XYZ file of C-alpha atoms in Angstrom:
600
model
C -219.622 193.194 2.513
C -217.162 192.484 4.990
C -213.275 192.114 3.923
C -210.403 189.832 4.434
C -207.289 190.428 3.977
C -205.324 187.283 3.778
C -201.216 187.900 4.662
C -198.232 186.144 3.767
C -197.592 183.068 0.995
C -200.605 181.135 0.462
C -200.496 177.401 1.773
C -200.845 175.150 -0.682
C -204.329 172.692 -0.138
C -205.552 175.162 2.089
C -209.051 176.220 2.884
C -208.795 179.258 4.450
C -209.814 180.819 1.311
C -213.666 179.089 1.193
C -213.911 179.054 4.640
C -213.991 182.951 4.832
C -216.071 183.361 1.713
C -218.497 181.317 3.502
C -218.660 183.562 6.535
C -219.719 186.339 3.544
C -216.033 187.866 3.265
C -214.803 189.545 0.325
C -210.746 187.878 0.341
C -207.942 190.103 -0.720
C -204.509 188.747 -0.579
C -201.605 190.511 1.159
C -198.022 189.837 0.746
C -196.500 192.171 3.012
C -197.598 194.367 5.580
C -197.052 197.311 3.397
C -199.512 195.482 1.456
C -201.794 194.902 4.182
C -202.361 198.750 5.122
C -202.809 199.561 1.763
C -205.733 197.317 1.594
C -207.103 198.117 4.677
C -206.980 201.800 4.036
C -208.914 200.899 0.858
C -211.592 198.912 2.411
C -215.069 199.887 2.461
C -214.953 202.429 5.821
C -218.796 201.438 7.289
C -217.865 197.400 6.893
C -216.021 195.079 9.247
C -212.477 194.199 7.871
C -210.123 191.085 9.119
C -206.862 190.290 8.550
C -205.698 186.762 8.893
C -202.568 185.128 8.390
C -202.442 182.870 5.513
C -201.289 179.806 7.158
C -203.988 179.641 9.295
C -205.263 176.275 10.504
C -208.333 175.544 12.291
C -212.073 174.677 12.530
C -214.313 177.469 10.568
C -216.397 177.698 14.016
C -213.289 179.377 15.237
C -213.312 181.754 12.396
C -216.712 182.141 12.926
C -216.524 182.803 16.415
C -213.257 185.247 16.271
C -214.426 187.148 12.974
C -218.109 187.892 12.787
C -219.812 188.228 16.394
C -220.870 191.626 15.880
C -221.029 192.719 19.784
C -217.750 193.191 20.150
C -215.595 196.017 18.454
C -212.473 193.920 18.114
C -212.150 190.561 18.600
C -209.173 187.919 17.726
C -208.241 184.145 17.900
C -204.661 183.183 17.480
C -203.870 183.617 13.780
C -207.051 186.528 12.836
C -208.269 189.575 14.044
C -210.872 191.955 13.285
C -212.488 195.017 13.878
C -215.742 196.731 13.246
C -216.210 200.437 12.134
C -215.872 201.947 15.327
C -212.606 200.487 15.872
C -211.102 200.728 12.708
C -209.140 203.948 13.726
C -207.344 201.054 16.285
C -206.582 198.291 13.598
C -205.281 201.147 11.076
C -202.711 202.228 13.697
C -201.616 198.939 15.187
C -201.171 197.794 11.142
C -199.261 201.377 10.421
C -196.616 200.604 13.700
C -195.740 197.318 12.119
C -195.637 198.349 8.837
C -193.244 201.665 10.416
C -191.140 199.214 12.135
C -190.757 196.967 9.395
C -192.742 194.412 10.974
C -190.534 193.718 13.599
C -191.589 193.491 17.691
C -189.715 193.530 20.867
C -191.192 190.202 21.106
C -190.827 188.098 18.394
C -194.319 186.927 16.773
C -194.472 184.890 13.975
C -197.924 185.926 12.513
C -198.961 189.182 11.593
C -202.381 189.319 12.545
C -200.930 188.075 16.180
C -198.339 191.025 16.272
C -201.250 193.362 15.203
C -203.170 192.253 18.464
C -199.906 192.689 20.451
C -199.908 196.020 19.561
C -203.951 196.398 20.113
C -203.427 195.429 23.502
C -200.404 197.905 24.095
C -202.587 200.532 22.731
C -204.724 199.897 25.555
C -207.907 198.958 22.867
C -210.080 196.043 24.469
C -209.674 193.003 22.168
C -212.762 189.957 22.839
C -211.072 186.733 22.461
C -213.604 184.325 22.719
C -213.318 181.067 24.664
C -212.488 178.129 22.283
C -212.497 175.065 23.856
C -211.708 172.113 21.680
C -212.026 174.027 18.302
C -208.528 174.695 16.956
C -207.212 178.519 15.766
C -202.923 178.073 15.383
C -200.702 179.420 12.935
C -198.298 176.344 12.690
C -194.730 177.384 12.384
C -193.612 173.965 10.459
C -194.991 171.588 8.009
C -195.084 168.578 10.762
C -197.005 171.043 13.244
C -199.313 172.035 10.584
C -199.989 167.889 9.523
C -200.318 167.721 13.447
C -202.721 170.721 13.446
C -204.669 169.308 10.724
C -205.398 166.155 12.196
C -206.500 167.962 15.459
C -208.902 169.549 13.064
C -210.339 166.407 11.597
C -210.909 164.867 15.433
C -212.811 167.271 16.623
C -216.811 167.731 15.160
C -217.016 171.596 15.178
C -220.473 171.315 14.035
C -221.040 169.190 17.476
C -219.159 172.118 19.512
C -221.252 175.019 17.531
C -224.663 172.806 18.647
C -223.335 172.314 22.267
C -222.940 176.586 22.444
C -225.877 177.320 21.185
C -227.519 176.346 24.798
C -226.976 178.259 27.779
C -224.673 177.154 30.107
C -226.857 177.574 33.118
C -230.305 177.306 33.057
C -233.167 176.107 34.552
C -234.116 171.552 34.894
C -236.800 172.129 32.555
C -235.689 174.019 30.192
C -232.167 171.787 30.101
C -233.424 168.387 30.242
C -237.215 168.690 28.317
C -236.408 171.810 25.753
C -233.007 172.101 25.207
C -232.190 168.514 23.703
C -234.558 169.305 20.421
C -234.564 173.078 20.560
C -230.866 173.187 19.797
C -231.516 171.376 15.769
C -234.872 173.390 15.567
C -232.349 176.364 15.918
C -230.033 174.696 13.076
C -232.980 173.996 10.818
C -233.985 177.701 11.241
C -230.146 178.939 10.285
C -230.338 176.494 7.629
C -233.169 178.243 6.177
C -231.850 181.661 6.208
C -234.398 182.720 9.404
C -233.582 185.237 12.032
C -233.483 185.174 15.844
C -235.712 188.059 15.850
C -238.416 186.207 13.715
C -238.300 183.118 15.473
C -238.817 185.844 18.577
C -241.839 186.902 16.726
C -243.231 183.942 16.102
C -243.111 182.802 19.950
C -244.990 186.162 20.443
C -247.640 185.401 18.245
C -248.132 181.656 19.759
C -248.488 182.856 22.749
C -250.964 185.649 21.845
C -252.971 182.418 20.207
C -252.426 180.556 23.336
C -253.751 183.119 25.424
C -257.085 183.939 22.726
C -257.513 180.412 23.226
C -257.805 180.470 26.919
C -259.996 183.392 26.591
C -262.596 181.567 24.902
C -263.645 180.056 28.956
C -263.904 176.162 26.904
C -262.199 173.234 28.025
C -261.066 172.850 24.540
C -259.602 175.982 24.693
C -257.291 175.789 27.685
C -256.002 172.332 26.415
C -254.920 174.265 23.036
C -253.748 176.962 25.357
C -251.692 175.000 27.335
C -249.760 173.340 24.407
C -249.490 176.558 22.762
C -247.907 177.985 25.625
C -245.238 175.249 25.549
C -244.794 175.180 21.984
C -244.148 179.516 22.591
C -241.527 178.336 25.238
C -239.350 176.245 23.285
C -239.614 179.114 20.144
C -238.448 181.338 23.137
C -235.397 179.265 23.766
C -234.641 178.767 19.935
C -234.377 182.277 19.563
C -231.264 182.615 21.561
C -229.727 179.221 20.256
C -229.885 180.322 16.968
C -228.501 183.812 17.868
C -225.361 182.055 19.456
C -225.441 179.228 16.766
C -225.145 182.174 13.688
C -223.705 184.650 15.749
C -226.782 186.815 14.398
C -227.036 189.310 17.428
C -228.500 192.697 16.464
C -229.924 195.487 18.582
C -233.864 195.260 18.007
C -233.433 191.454 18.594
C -232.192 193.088 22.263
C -235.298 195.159 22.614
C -237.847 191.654 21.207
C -236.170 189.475 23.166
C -236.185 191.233 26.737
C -239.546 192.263 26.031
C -241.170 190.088 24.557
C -241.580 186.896 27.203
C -243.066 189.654 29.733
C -245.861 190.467 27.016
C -246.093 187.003 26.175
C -246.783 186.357 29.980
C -248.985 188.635 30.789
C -251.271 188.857 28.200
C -251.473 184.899 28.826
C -252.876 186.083 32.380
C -255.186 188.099 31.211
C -256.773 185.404 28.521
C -257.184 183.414 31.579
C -259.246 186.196 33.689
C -261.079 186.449 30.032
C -261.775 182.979 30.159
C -262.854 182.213 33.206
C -265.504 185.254 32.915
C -266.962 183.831 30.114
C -266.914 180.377 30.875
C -267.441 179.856 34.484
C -268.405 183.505 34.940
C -265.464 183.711 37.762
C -263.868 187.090 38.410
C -259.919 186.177 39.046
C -258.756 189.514 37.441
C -257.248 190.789 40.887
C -255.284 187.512 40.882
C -254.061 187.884 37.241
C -253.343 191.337 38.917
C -251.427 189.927 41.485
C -249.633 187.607 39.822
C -248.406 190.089 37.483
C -247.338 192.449 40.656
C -245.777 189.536 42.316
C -243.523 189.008 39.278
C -242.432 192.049 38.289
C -241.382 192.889 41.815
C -239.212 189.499 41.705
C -237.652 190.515 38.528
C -236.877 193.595 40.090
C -235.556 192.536 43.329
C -232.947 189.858 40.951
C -232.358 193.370 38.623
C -231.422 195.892 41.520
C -229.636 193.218 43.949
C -226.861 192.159 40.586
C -226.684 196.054 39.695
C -225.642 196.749 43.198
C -223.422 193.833 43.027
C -221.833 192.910 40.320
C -219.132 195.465 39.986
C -218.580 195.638 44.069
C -215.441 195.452 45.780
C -214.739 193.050 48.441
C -218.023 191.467 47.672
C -217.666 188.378 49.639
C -219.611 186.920 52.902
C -220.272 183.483 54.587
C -223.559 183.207 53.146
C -222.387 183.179 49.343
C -219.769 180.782 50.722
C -222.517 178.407 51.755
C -224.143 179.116 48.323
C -221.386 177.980 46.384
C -220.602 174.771 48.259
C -224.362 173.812 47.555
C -223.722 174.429 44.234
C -220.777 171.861 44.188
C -223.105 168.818 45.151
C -225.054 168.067 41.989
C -228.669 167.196 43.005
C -228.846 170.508 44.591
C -228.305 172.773 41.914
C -231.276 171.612 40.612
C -232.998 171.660 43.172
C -232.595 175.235 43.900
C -232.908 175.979 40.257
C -235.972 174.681 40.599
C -237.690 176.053 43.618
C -237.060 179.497 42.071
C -239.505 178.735 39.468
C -238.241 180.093 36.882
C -239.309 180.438 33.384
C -239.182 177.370 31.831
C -240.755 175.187 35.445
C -243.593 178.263 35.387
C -244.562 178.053 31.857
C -244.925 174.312 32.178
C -246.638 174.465 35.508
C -248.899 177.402 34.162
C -249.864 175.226 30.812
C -250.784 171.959 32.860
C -252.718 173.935 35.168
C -254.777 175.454 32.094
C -255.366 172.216 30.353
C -256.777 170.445 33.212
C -257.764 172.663 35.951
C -259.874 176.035 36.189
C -257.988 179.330 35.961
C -258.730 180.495 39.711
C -256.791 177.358 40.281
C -253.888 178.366 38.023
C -253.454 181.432 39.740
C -253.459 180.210 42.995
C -250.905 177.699 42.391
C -248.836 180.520 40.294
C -249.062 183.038 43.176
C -248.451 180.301 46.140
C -245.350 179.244 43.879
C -244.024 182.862 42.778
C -244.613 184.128 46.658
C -242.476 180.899 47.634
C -239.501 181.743 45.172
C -239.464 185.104 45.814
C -239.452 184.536 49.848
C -236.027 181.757 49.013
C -234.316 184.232 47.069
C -234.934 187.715 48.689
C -234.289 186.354 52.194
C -231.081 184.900 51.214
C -229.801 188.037 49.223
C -230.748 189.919 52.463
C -228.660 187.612 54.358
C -225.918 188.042 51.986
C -225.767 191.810 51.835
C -225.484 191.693 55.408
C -222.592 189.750 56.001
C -220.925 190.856 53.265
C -218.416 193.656 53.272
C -218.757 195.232 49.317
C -218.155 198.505 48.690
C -220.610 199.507 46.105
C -219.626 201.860 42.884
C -220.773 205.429 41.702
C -222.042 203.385 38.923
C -223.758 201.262 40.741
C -225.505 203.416 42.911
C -226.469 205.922 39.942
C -228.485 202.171 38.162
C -230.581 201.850 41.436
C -231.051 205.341 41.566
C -232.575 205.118 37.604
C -234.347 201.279 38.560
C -235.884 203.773 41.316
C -237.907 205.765 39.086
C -238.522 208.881 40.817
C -240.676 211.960 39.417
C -240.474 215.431 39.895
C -242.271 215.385 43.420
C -239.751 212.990 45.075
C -237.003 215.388 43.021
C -238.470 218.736 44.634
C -238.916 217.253 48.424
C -235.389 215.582 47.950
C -234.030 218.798 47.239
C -235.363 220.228 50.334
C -234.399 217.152 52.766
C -230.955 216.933 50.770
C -229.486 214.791 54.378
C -231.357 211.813 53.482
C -231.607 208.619 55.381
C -228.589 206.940 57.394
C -227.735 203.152 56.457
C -230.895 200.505 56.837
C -233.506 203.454 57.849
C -232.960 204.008 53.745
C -234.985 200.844 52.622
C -236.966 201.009 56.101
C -238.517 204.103 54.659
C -239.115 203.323 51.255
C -240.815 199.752 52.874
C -242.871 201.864 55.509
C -243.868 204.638 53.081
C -245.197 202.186 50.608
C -247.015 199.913 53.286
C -248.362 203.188 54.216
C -250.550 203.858 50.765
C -251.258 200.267 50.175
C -252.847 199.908 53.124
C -254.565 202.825 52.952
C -255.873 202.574 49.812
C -257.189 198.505 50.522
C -258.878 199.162 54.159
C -259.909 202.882 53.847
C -263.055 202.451 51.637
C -263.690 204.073 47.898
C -263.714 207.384 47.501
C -262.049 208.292 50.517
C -259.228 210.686 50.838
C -257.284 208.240 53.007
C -255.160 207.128 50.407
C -254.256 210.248 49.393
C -252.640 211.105 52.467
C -250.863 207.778 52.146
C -249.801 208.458 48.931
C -248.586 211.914 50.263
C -246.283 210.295 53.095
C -245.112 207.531 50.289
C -243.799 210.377 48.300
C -241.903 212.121 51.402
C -240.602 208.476 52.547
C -239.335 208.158 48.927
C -237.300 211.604 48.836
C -236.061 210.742 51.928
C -234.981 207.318 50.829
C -233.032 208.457 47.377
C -231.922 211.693 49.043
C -228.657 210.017 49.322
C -226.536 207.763 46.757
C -227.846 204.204 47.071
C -224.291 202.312 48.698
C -226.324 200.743 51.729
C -225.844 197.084 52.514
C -229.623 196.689 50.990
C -230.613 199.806 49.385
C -231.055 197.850 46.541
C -234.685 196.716 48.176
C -235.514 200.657 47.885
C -236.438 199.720 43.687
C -238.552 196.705 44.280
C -240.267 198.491 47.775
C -241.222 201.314 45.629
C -242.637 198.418 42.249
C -244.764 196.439 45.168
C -246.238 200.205 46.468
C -247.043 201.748 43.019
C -248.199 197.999 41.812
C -250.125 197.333 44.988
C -252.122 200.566 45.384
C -253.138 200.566 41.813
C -254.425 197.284 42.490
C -256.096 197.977 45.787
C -257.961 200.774 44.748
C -259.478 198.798 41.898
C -260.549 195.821 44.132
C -262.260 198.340 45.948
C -264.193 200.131 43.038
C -266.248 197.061 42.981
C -267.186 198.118 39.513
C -266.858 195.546 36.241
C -263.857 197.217 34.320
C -261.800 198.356 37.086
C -259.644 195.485 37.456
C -259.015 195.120 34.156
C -258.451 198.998 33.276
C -255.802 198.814 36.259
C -254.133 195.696 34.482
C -253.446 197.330 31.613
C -251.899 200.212 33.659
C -249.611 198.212 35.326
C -248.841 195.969 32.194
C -247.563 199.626 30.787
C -245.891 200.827 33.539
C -243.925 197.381 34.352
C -242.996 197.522 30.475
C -241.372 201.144 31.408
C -239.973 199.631 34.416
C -238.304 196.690 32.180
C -237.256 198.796 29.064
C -234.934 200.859 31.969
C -233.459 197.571 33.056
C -232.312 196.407 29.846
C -231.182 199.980 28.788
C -228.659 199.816 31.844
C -227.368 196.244 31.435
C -226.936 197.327 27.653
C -224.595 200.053 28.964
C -226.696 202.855 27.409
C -228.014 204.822 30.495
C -231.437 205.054 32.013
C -234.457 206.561 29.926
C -234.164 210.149 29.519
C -235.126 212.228 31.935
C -238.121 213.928 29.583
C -239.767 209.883 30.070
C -239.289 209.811 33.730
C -240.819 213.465 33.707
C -243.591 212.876 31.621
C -244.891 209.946 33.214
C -244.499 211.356 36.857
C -242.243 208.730 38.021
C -243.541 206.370 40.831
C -244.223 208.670 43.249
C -246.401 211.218 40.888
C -248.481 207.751 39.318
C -248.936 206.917 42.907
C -250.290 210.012 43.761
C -252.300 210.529 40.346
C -254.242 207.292 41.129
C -255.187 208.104 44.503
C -256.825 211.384 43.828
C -258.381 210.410 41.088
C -259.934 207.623 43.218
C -261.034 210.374 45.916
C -262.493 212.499 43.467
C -264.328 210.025 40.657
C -267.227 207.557 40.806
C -265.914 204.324 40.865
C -267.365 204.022 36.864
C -265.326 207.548 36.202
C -262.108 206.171 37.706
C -262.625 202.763 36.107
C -262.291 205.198 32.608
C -259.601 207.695 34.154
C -257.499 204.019 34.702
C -257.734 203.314 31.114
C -257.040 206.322 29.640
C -254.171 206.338 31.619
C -252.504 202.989 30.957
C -252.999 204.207 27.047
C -251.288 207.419 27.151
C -248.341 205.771 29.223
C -248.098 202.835 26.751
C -248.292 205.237 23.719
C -245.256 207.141 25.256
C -242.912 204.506 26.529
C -243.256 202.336 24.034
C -242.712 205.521 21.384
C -239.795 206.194 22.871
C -238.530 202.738 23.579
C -239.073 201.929 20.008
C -236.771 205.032 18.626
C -234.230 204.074 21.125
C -233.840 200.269 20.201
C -233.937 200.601 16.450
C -231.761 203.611 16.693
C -228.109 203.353 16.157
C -227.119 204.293 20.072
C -229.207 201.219 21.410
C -226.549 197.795 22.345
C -225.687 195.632 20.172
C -226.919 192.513 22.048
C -229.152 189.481 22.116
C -230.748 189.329 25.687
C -231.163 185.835 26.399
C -233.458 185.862 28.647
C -233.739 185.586 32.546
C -234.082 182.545 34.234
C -236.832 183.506 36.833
């Protein structure tokens, strides 16, 4: 259990007491600061510990908010501050200097816990403060201040203010105006009742696995149920994260569920539509689940690689991201360009209307016409501004696209061997040409020919040549989602053209395993923990090797002996990323984060 240790004469009428029993702290009271080390040195060494000055005044969302998020190590509001086990060491020392200097600083600070963040922050430790808004956190220094902080208190609703931050503040027209309003109290009624973030998570995953069994069954009936399903998945999928942020409950496997889980949810929706239409209109539209899979994945990866490359860059302005943000100062169009992105929330809806009263070949065609759209907007004007901008990209942020890159041991052995590389744009020309290259082969040469192959074997030199170098370039971060679309795109092509029942399906699941791969090394480096290690990357061949892989094994198989070599495949690389992926985000090393979620 998690300790308090309340300082200084206790206020008489005061609630501080309840209010951190009722965040599930154990309250010891401290007179002095001698006092105050004592009992922190005595505290249970694995739980978080607090100390707060006892004439705190404020709203218990404050306390809430500055004492029990547990992603940050320490974090304070004006009056408390705490620290988890990893940065105990920090609290103990800051404590031990005021209780050495009798409590005394060279600027004079009336509360302890205040001075103790003083000297936090002169110790160079990183101290979260998180933004309050209307909720009150003071440490009055007079009886009329603390009658005047009282009333503040009583006219302000922090229950209203905890509701209002359990939404995101940006998010998509759908999901703000037609989810959000309800979602929000479904969220309280699940705190209420003692349930987690990660099984509300659950639960949308298992809707939408109902949804998409019901669109599988090729009935009208069916894709009616699977269209509400869908939408009742979608707003579970945005209670999740309101309830994280409205009980602070963020935990590392709800970090793994919840940037995993609406891809799965997704896709396996696509697929119960190809299923469905098989069996009820007997219409083949597995290459456009296929596609529509490929298509976005490659625009998740393209929004993944362009923010790694940019978010830490120096002298990361241009004209064009001017122009962006004076859009975004006239309301109407912020929505509208929210909108035309399609993202989550718009394609759910669009994807669950289409299901209930149109035909799945339908679906797709509206989902690929609107995902090729979105991705066209978006790319074009991230091209345009990594052009005119003048950034100077990071070691860091050329080491993520080198991981989002994915290479195997072949593009590692030719790289070593063309160590020069690529000068400035010929660096995503090549990875674009190379992987052109084998998906063209593979869709126009014909089964069974060796065409691809030799494709395949100038992708993998274009791809050495491409990473030989650190990835700085104005858009080397295209080189990622170039080498996504290739991989994706020749897996599919060579399917198509196997012409065999099983093919398309076998070379879904493949991808659906890869991408998952793809993803889990995404959220790994946003989390701060690194890419996958290397042993994974190795293992699987990397891009380039898969690439290869499929190709020959197209050459050299009947079309019914590559349809099984496909499947085999997409199980052994499912059974060893998600092993691994599993250790890693249950295991202690894995981010303590709630993902919530991307809006495309």
């Amino acid at each position: 259990m998690p300790t308090a240790i309340v300082t200084g004469q206790p206020v008489p009428g005061s609630s501080l007491e309840s209010d951190l029993r009722s965040l599930g702290f154990d309250v010891r009271m401290a007179e002095s600061t001698a006092e105050t080390e004592t009992l922190l040195a005595a505290a249970p060494a694995g739980d978080r510990v607090a100390v707060v000055d006892a004439g705190f005044v404020g709203h218990v969302h404050a306390l809430r908010l500055g004492l029990t998020d547990p992603r940050f190590p320490l974090a304070a509001v004006p009056g408390a501050v705490t620290a988890q086990p990893a940065a105990r060491q920090a609290l103990t020392r800051a404590v031990a200097r005021e209780t050495s200097s009798g409590g005394g600083t060279a600027v004079a600070v009336g509360s302890l816990a205040d001075r103790i963040v003083t000297e936090l922050d002169a110790d160079g430790s990183e101290v979260h403060r998180p933004e309050l808004g209307s909720l009150v956190a003071v440490v009055p220094a007079d009886p009329q201040a603390r009658n005047e902080a009282r009333q503040a208190v009583a006219a302000v609703d922090d229950e209203a203010v905890r509701l209002k931050s359990a939404v995101k503040s940006r998010d998509g027209f759908f999901t703000t105006h037609c989810v959000s309003p309800y979602s929000r109290y479904l969220a309280r009624w699940c705190a209420r009742r003692g349930l987690t973030p990660n099984q509300v998570t659950t639960a949308s995953l298992l809707t939408a696995l109902i949804a998409a069994g019901c669109a599988a069954t090729g009935t009208r009936g069916g894709f009616i149920a699977a269209g509400v399903l869908l939408i009742a998945s979608f707003v579970l999928d945005c209670t999740d994260g309101q309830l994280a942020r409205y009980a602070l409950k963020y935990s590392t496997l709800g970090a793994w569920l919840d940037a995993t889980f609406d891809r799965a949810k997704e896709y396996a929706y696509y697929a119960g539509l190809a299923l469905g239409a098989a069996r009820g209109g007997h219409d083949d539209v597995w290459a456009l689940a296929l596609g529509a899979m490929v298509l976005q994945t490659c625009r998740h990866v393209v929004d993944f690689s362009f923010n790694e490359a940019n978010h830490d860059a120096t002298a990361n302005t241009s004209p064009t991201a001017a122009l962006s943000d004076k859009l975004d100062s006239v309301g109407w169009t912020v929505w509208l360009r929210r909108m035309i992105v399609l993202p989550i929330g718009e394609r759910w809806a669009m994807i669950a209307v289409l299901t209930a009263v149109t035909t799945p070949r339908i679906t797709f065609y509206a989902l690929l016409v609107g995902c090729a759209f979105a991705a066209t907007y978006t790319t074009a004007g991230r091209v345009l501004r990594s052009l005119t901008r003048k950034a100077h990209r990071t070691d860091r942020a050329a080491q993520a696209l080198a991981d989002l890159a994915d290479p195997g041991p072949l593009t590692e052995a030719v790289g070593r061997v063309a160590r020069r590389g690529l000068p400035g744009l010929a660096v995503p020309a090549a990875a674009l040409l190379g992987g052109a290259a084998v998906v063209a082969c593979s869709a126009f040469s014909g089964y069974g020919s060796v065409v691809p192959v030799i494709g395949a074997l100038v992708y993998v030199l274009t791809s050495a040549l491409a990473v030989a170098r650190p990835l700085k370039g104005a858009l080397d971060w295209l080189v990622p989602p170039f080498f996504r679309a290739a991989e994706y795109g020749t897996v599919l092509a060579l399917a198509a053209e196997a012409g065999v029942n099983g093919a398309l399906p076998a070379a879904f699941g493949l991808v659906a395993a890869v991408a998952y791969h793809h993803y889990d090394t995404v959220y790994r480096i946003r989390g701060n923990a690194g890419a996958p290690p290397a042993w994974l990357v190795r293992s699987i061949g990397g891009h380039d090797g898969r690439t290869l892989l499929v190709t020959v094994l197209a050459a050299a198989l009947t079309a019914a002996q590559f349809t099984a070599a496909l499947t085999v495949l997409a199980v052994v690389v499912a059974l060893v990323v998600l092993a691994e992926s599993i250790r890693f985000w249950v295991s202690a090393g894995a981010p303590a984060v709630h993902d919530e979620g991307e809006t495309a």
